[in-house]
XYZ file of C-alpha atoms in Angstrom:
417
model
C 5.969 8.158 36.212
C 7.308 11.583 37.937
C 9.394 10.609 39.802
C 11.027 8.158 37.517
C 11.899 11.362 35.365
C 13.319 13.077 38.311
C 15.594 10.637 38.627
C 17.122 10.684 35.271
C 17.251 14.807 35.315
C 18.972 14.625 38.754
C 21.764 11.811 37.165
C 22.374 13.598 34.614
C 23.195 17.135 36.613
C 25.708 17.169 39.030
C 25.593 18.764 42.625
C 28.254 21.214 41.954
C 28.756 22.563 38.468
C 26.689 25.242 39.585
C 28.055 26.858 42.728
C 29.440 29.971 43.389
C 33.525 30.905 43.115
C 35.136 29.887 45.107
C 32.582 27.741 47.012
C 32.878 24.570 48.253
C 29.335 21.421 48.712
C 28.902 20.653 52.538
C 28.806 16.717 52.775
C 27.874 16.606 56.253
C 30.160 16.565 59.574
C 32.969 13.250 60.702
C 32.146 12.015 64.181
C 33.003 14.308 67.407
C 36.548 13.542 68.792
C 37.042 13.610 72.465
C 39.845 13.717 73.763
C 39.183 14.105 77.551
C 36.717 12.840 79.543
C 35.303 13.280 83.396
C 34.648 11.076 86.089
C 32.137 8.163 85.706
C 30.256 9.696 88.547
C 29.705 12.187 85.688
C 28.807 9.914 82.926
C 24.758 11.107 82.685
C 25.667 14.624 83.201
C 28.038 14.360 80.385
C 25.969 13.051 77.663
C 23.576 15.342 77.785
C 26.310 17.955 77.862
C 27.316 15.606 74.522
C 23.664 15.915 73.393
C 23.530 20.245 73.986
C 27.487 20.377 71.746
C 26.030 17.999 69.270
C 22.626 20.544 68.753
C 24.909 23.061 69.128
C 27.886 22.687 66.006
C 26.094 19.780 63.801
C 24.182 21.113 60.891
C 22.354 18.900 58.469
C 24.053 18.208 54.742
C 21.507 18.423 51.588
C 19.749 14.750 51.494
C 20.338 14.381 55.521
C 19.323 10.650 55.883
C 16.922 11.751 59.181
C 18.102 15.161 59.937
C 21.695 13.214 61.074
C 24.116 15.396 60.036
C 27.002 12.888 59.988
C 24.626 10.528 57.116
C 23.627 11.879 53.285
C 21.348 10.100 50.473
C 24.299 9.303 47.924
C 21.273 10.131 44.769
C 20.657 14.084 46.338
C 17.888 14.817 42.615
C 16.924 17.836 44.609
C 20.114 19.487 44.548
C 21.186 18.328 40.975
C 17.769 20.067 39.692
C 18.883 23.087 41.405
C 21.497 23.370 39.759
C 20.254 22.284 36.432
C 18.116 24.705 36.746
C 20.054 28.007 39.170
C 19.739 30.432 36.199
C 15.997 30.263 34.831
C 14.158 32.520 36.245
C 10.722 31.865 34.387
C 9.224 29.217 32.345
C 9.435 25.413 33.443
C 13.613 25.876 34.249
C 11.597 27.952 37.104
C 9.127 26.245 38.055
C 11.973 22.664 38.057
C 13.936 24.549 40.630
C 11.225 26.105 42.721
C 8.892 22.912 43.313
C 11.696 20.059 43.154
C 14.879 21.242 43.962
C 17.121 22.297 46.365
C 19.917 24.934 47.233
C 23.109 23.937 48.277
C 24.456 23.820 51.575
C 27.951 25.370 51.404
C 30.723 25.038 53.850
C 30.795 29.045 53.949
C 26.775 28.740 55.154
C 28.018 26.461 57.435
C 30.342 28.589 59.633
C 32.540 25.600 60.916
C 34.618 28.487 62.760
C 31.956 29.977 64.906
C 30.018 26.741 65.224
C 33.180 25.834 67.215
C 33.737 28.940 69.471
C 29.430 28.520 70.411
C 30.522 24.957 71.474
C 33.187 25.853 73.577
C 31.438 28.977 74.930
C 27.911 26.246 75.721
C 30.765 23.486 77.268
C 32.699 26.581 79.646
C 28.718 26.992 80.469
C 28.734 24.125 81.408
C 31.465 23.951 84.069
C 34.083 22.697 81.591
C 36.304 26.068 81.532
C 39.247 25.833 79.621
C 37.252 23.547 77.372
C 38.674 24.042 73.478
C 36.995 23.530 69.971
C 38.607 23.509 66.910
C 37.042 23.001 63.269
C 38.488 21.485 60.055
C 37.683 21.597 56.778
C 38.288 18.046 55.375
C 38.051 18.570 51.285
C 36.765 15.113 49.534
C 37.231 12.457 46.586
C 35.611 15.827 44.016
C 37.360 18.967 46.110
C 34.781 20.962 45.354
C 32.940 19.064 48.619
C 33.653 18.881 51.466
C 32.916 17.386 55.584
C 33.764 18.905 59.344
C 35.722 17.779 61.954
C 35.384 18.776 65.485
C 37.482 17.959 68.024
C 37.000 18.897 71.248
C 38.726 19.291 74.593
C 36.791 19.352 77.957
C 39.035 19.506 80.389
C 39.057 19.064 83.975
C 34.974 20.053 84.954
C 34.683 22.295 87.529
C 32.131 21.987 90.530
C 30.339 23.362 93.479
C 32.705 23.956 96.966
C 29.907 26.236 98.194
C 26.103 28.395 97.635
C 26.073 30.997 99.915
C 22.715 33.287 99.504
C 24.241 36.275 100.478
C 23.059 40.018 101.748
C 19.624 39.485 101.430
C 18.008 41.040 104.200
C 16.359 39.420 107.604
C 13.350 38.166 106.204
C 14.360 37.513 102.911
C 17.510 35.596 105.077
C 14.859 33.948 106.995
C 12.656 32.356 103.827
C 15.647 31.414 102.327
C 16.896 29.474 105.062
C 14.178 27.808 105.891
C 13.513 26.317 102.385
C 17.602 25.290 101.941
C 16.026 21.306 101.776
C 14.535 22.685 97.999
C 18.232 24.199 96.755
C 19.030 23.375 92.815
C 22.188 23.641 94.241
C 24.886 21.738 96.306
C 28.170 21.491 96.933
C 30.164 18.539 94.273
C 27.372 19.342 91.510
C 28.740 20.056 88.494
C 29.109 24.220 87.590
C 26.368 24.892 85.223
C 24.330 28.190 84.552
C 21.570 26.374 84.463
C 21.590 24.967 87.437
C 22.360 28.535 88.779
C 18.468 29.575 87.087
C 16.977 27.289 88.892
C 18.448 28.733 91.541
C 17.455 32.249 91.368
C 13.829 31.400 89.831
C 13.473 28.727 93.118
C 14.424 31.808 95.304
C 11.689 34.021 93.404
C 9.079 32.375 93.524
C 9.939 31.711 97.421
C 10.100 35.431 98.329
C 7.113 36.248 95.612
C 5.002 33.518 97.345
C 5.501 35.053 101.004
C 4.517 38.515 99.806
C 7.403 39.939 97.984
C 5.099 40.798 94.461
C 7.711 43.365 93.244
C 10.452 40.710 93.581
C 12.452 38.989 90.028
C 14.794 36.877 89.579
C 17.565 39.249 87.721
C 17.081 41.303 90.831
C 20.166 38.865 92.059
C 23.460 38.367 90.776
C 25.577 35.889 91.512
C 29.531 36.022 92.206
C 31.768 32.952 91.352
C 35.191 32.044 93.000
C 37.053 28.989 91.713
C 41.069 30.146 92.224
C 40.754 29.379 96.055
C 39.819 26.069 95.848
C 41.259 24.312 91.983
C 38.151 22.380 90.022
C 35.312 23.588 92.833
C 33.825 27.056 92.245
C 32.754 29.520 94.913
C 29.211 30.846 94.358
C 27.815 33.647 95.976
C 24.008 34.717 95.227
C 23.129 38.674 96.544
C 20.346 41.326 95.235
C 22.024 43.855 93.268
C 23.052 47.274 95.070
C 20.579 48.850 93.261
C 17.194 46.569 93.775
C 14.145 48.613 94.190
C 12.987 49.499 97.768
C 9.288 48.023 97.244
C 10.916 44.677 96.107
C 12.649 44.926 99.510
C 9.039 44.697 101.482
C 6.288 42.393 102.280
C 2.919 43.757 100.743
C -0.278 42.901 101.929
C -3.631 42.468 99.665
C -6.231 46.001 100.182
C -9.578 46.716 98.845
C -10.424 44.827 95.301
C -12.040 47.169 92.622
C -13.795 45.598 89.757
C -13.809 46.800 86.034
C -16.599 45.192 84.431
C -17.543 45.658 81.216
C -20.481 43.830 78.493
C -17.840 44.423 75.675
C -14.301 45.532 75.107
C -15.002 49.014 73.698
C -17.688 50.030 76.488
C -17.275 52.914 78.751
C -17.209 52.833 82.302
C -19.043 55.566 83.146
C -20.984 54.570 86.726
C -19.351 53.043 90.821
C -21.004 50.341 92.931
C -18.999 50.272 96.622
C -20.164 47.423 98.644
C -17.882 46.130 101.811
C -14.421 45.857 100.004
C -15.285 45.806 97.048
C -15.632 48.516 94.285
C -17.730 47.592 90.603
C -17.094 50.074 88.396
C -18.793 49.097 84.664
C -21.058 50.228 82.374
C -24.786 51.071 81.155
C -27.590 51.070 84.067
C -26.453 48.431 86.398
C -23.705 45.831 86.937
C -23.614 43.031 83.994
C -22.457 40.216 87.164
C -22.775 40.760 91.150
C -19.568 41.185 92.497
C -20.425 38.608 95.242
C -20.690 35.628 92.243
C -16.805 36.368 91.537
C -15.969 37.824 94.787
C -16.794 33.905 96.623
C -14.631 31.191 94.601
C -11.418 33.581 94.748
C -8.186 33.327 97.493
C -7.366 36.854 96.871
C -8.874 38.160 99.715
C -7.887 41.297 101.898
C -5.568 41.321 104.476
C -4.083 38.348 103.468
C -0.452 38.402 102.946
C 0.206 38.210 98.967
C 0.917 34.716 96.916
C 2.142 34.182 93.290
C -0.048 30.479 93.820
C -4.041 33.094 95.054
C -3.036 35.258 92.202
C -3.017 31.932 90.241
C -5.754 30.358 91.872
C -7.721 33.122 91.398
C -7.046 33.651 87.348
C -7.676 29.876 86.799
C -11.250 30.020 88.692
C -12.480 33.658 86.509
C -10.991 31.319 83.717
C -12.961 28.350 84.323
C -16.608 29.962 85.006
C -16.432 30.153 80.833
C -17.923 33.598 81.176
C -15.441 36.208 80.116
C -13.441 37.117 77.216
C -10.621 37.789 79.563
C -9.832 38.554 82.605
C -6.665 40.776 83.741
C -4.747 41.046 87.629
C -2.868 43.812 88.299
C -2.178 45.474 91.549
C -1.163 49.428 92.608
C 0.587 50.829 96.475
C -2.052 52.358 97.798
C 0.412 55.069 98.915
C 3.061 55.045 96.407
C 4.334 58.545 98.483
C 5.032 56.598 101.676
C 6.510 52.966 102.591
C 3.341 51.268 102.403
C 2.639 47.906 102.653
C -0.209 47.604 101.002
C -1.217 46.416 97.648
C -5.211 47.321 96.074
C -6.137 45.087 93.772
C -7.859 45.430 90.350
C -10.122 43.001 88.506
C -10.600 43.908 84.715
C -13.160 40.909 83.141
C -14.783 41.190 79.818
C -17.831 39.373 79.842
C -17.734 36.975 77.508
C -21.248 36.697 74.875
C -24.468 36.098 76.101
C -25.368 32.979 74.451
C -24.342 29.912 72.500
C -26.327 28.355 69.861
C -26.200 24.549 69.197
C -27.011 22.172 66.310
C -27.163 18.363 66.157
C -28.222 15.783 63.873
C -28.214 11.804 64.291
C -30.006 9.073 62.107
C -30.689 6.017 63.995
C -30.822 2.676 63.091
C -31.796 -0.108 65.825
C -32.040 -4.110 66.277
C -36.372 -3.753 65.660
C -35.566 -2.476 62.505
C -36.915 0.921 63.386
C -34.739 3.407 61.938
C -34.768 7.211 61.296
C -34.033 11.227 61.797
C -33.083 12.980 65.008
C -32.025 16.830 65.818
C -31.051 18.060 68.655
C -31.238 22.418 68.870
C -29.740 23.668 71.875
C -29.158 27.005 73.899
C -26.827 28.243 76.620
C -27.435 31.570 78.205
C -24.358 32.936 80.455
C -24.656 34.821 82.938
C -28.913 34.672 82.668
C -29.722 35.729 86.269
C -26.630 38.167 87.076
C -24.690 36.084 89.750
C -22.645 33.556 87.169
C -24.844 30.861 86.172
C -25.662 29.043 82.531
C -29.280 28.450 81.749
C -28.892 25.273 78.788
C -32.286 24.955 76.953
C -32.062 21.755 74.370
C -35.325 21.343 72.437
C -35.073 17.431 71.274
C -37.549 15.402 68.050
C -36.687 12.533 66.437
C -39.079 10.499 64.087
C -38.861 6.342 63.356
C -40.306 3.909 61.249
C -40.095 0.066 60.539
C -41.530 -1.721 57.462
C -42.919 -5.113 58.567
C -43.554 -7.494 56.129
C -46.435 -10.436 56.113
C -47.410 -12.086 53.046
C -47.711 -9.962 50.321
C -48.399 -7.275 52.439
C -46.222 -4.607 53.309
C -46.991 -2.901 56.951
C -45.328 -0.017 57.633
C -45.128 1.650 61.562
C -44.248 5.439 61.852
C -42.874 7.188 65.364
C -42.167 10.394 66.901
C -40.752 11.787 70.018
C -39.890 15.035 71.120
C-alpha cells in the first residue's frame, strides 16, 4: 500500500518543476564515440583504456538502471517526490522528501567540460599524447532535460622505444642490470604512466631487498623524449640530483634493542644486556625472555638489510598472539660519519595475559540420550615468560534417557566431567 501511494504521488509530480532557474536536468550519456583506433595487437590494452575513460567521464543519472550511465528508469518517483516537497522545511513534506526523495542531478553538477578534460589527461597518461576529448549537451524533447555526448579522438598510440637506467652508482647499477628480466617495461610496450610507476617501484623494492634501506621510489625520476623517433618514446630512469647520501649506501644490521612493555602506558625503568640484545623494560624483570623473541626472527646482526627479512620478522611476531602491538625502527649507529650499520629497535607491548571462553551445548543422541554440556576454558599467555600458551579446560555434561516398559517408565541418568 505504501509503495502504491508513492507511485500515485510520483505520477502527479513533475521531475523538472522545482529545478533552479537556468538549470537543466541530466538524464544520462549517449554512447561514447571514438574516431580513431589502434593496431589490433593493442586491442586488449585499448579495452582497458576505454574502461578507465568511461569510469572517468561517466555519471549515473537519477533512476539509473543498475548504475548505468546510459539507461534510466522512466518512472522517477523519488525525483518527483523531491521536487514536490523541495521547499518543505518541516512536517510531512520534509519527512517525505528526506525519506523517499532524491535530489536531482543537474548538468552543471555533472560539469561535462571538466570531465572531458580529465578523460583527455587520462588518455595522455596511457600514451595517447595527441588525444582530444569534447563534450556536448544534447537537449531532449523537454528543454529542461538533456543528455551529454562525448567525442574522443585518441590519435596515435606512442610506444616505448628504449628504457635506460641512468646515473645509478656502481652497486645499484649492477643490481638493476642483473634483474632486467623482471623489468616492467619493454620495447614496443604502450607508453603508460602506470607501467612507469610499476618499474620505479620494482627498482625500489630490489634495492631495499639488497641493503639500500633509505632508498624510496620517489628518489628516481623519469626523462622522456618523443622527438627523435616519431611515435616512439625514449625513456630514462635516473636518481634525483638531491637524493640523500644515506640512500646511496648499503646498510648492515647491528645490535637489537627490545623495548618491552606490559601495557602501552608502562614506563621503561631498567636495562638488561644479553650478548647482541639489549632489553629495556619496566618492573622488576622483563615480562618475557628476549631469547623467546629473538630465536624466530630473520633479522640478524651482521646481515645485509633485506625488506623481506623485516616483513617475515614482523609476521612471526604477530603470529605469536602474545603482543597487542609490535614495531621495528632502525637507527644509524653514528650519524656524524659515513657508517653502514643500522641498530634495530623493536617495540613490543604485551597483550592481555588471560583469555576466558565459555561453550554450552545440548546433545541429542540416536539412543534417545539427551542433555546439556558446558566447557569452560582459560588461556594464560606467556605462562613461563618464554612465549608459551597454557590452556586449561573444564568440561561437564549431564544426560538422561527414559525407557518405557509396559506401564513403567525407567529413567537412566549419567554425567561426565
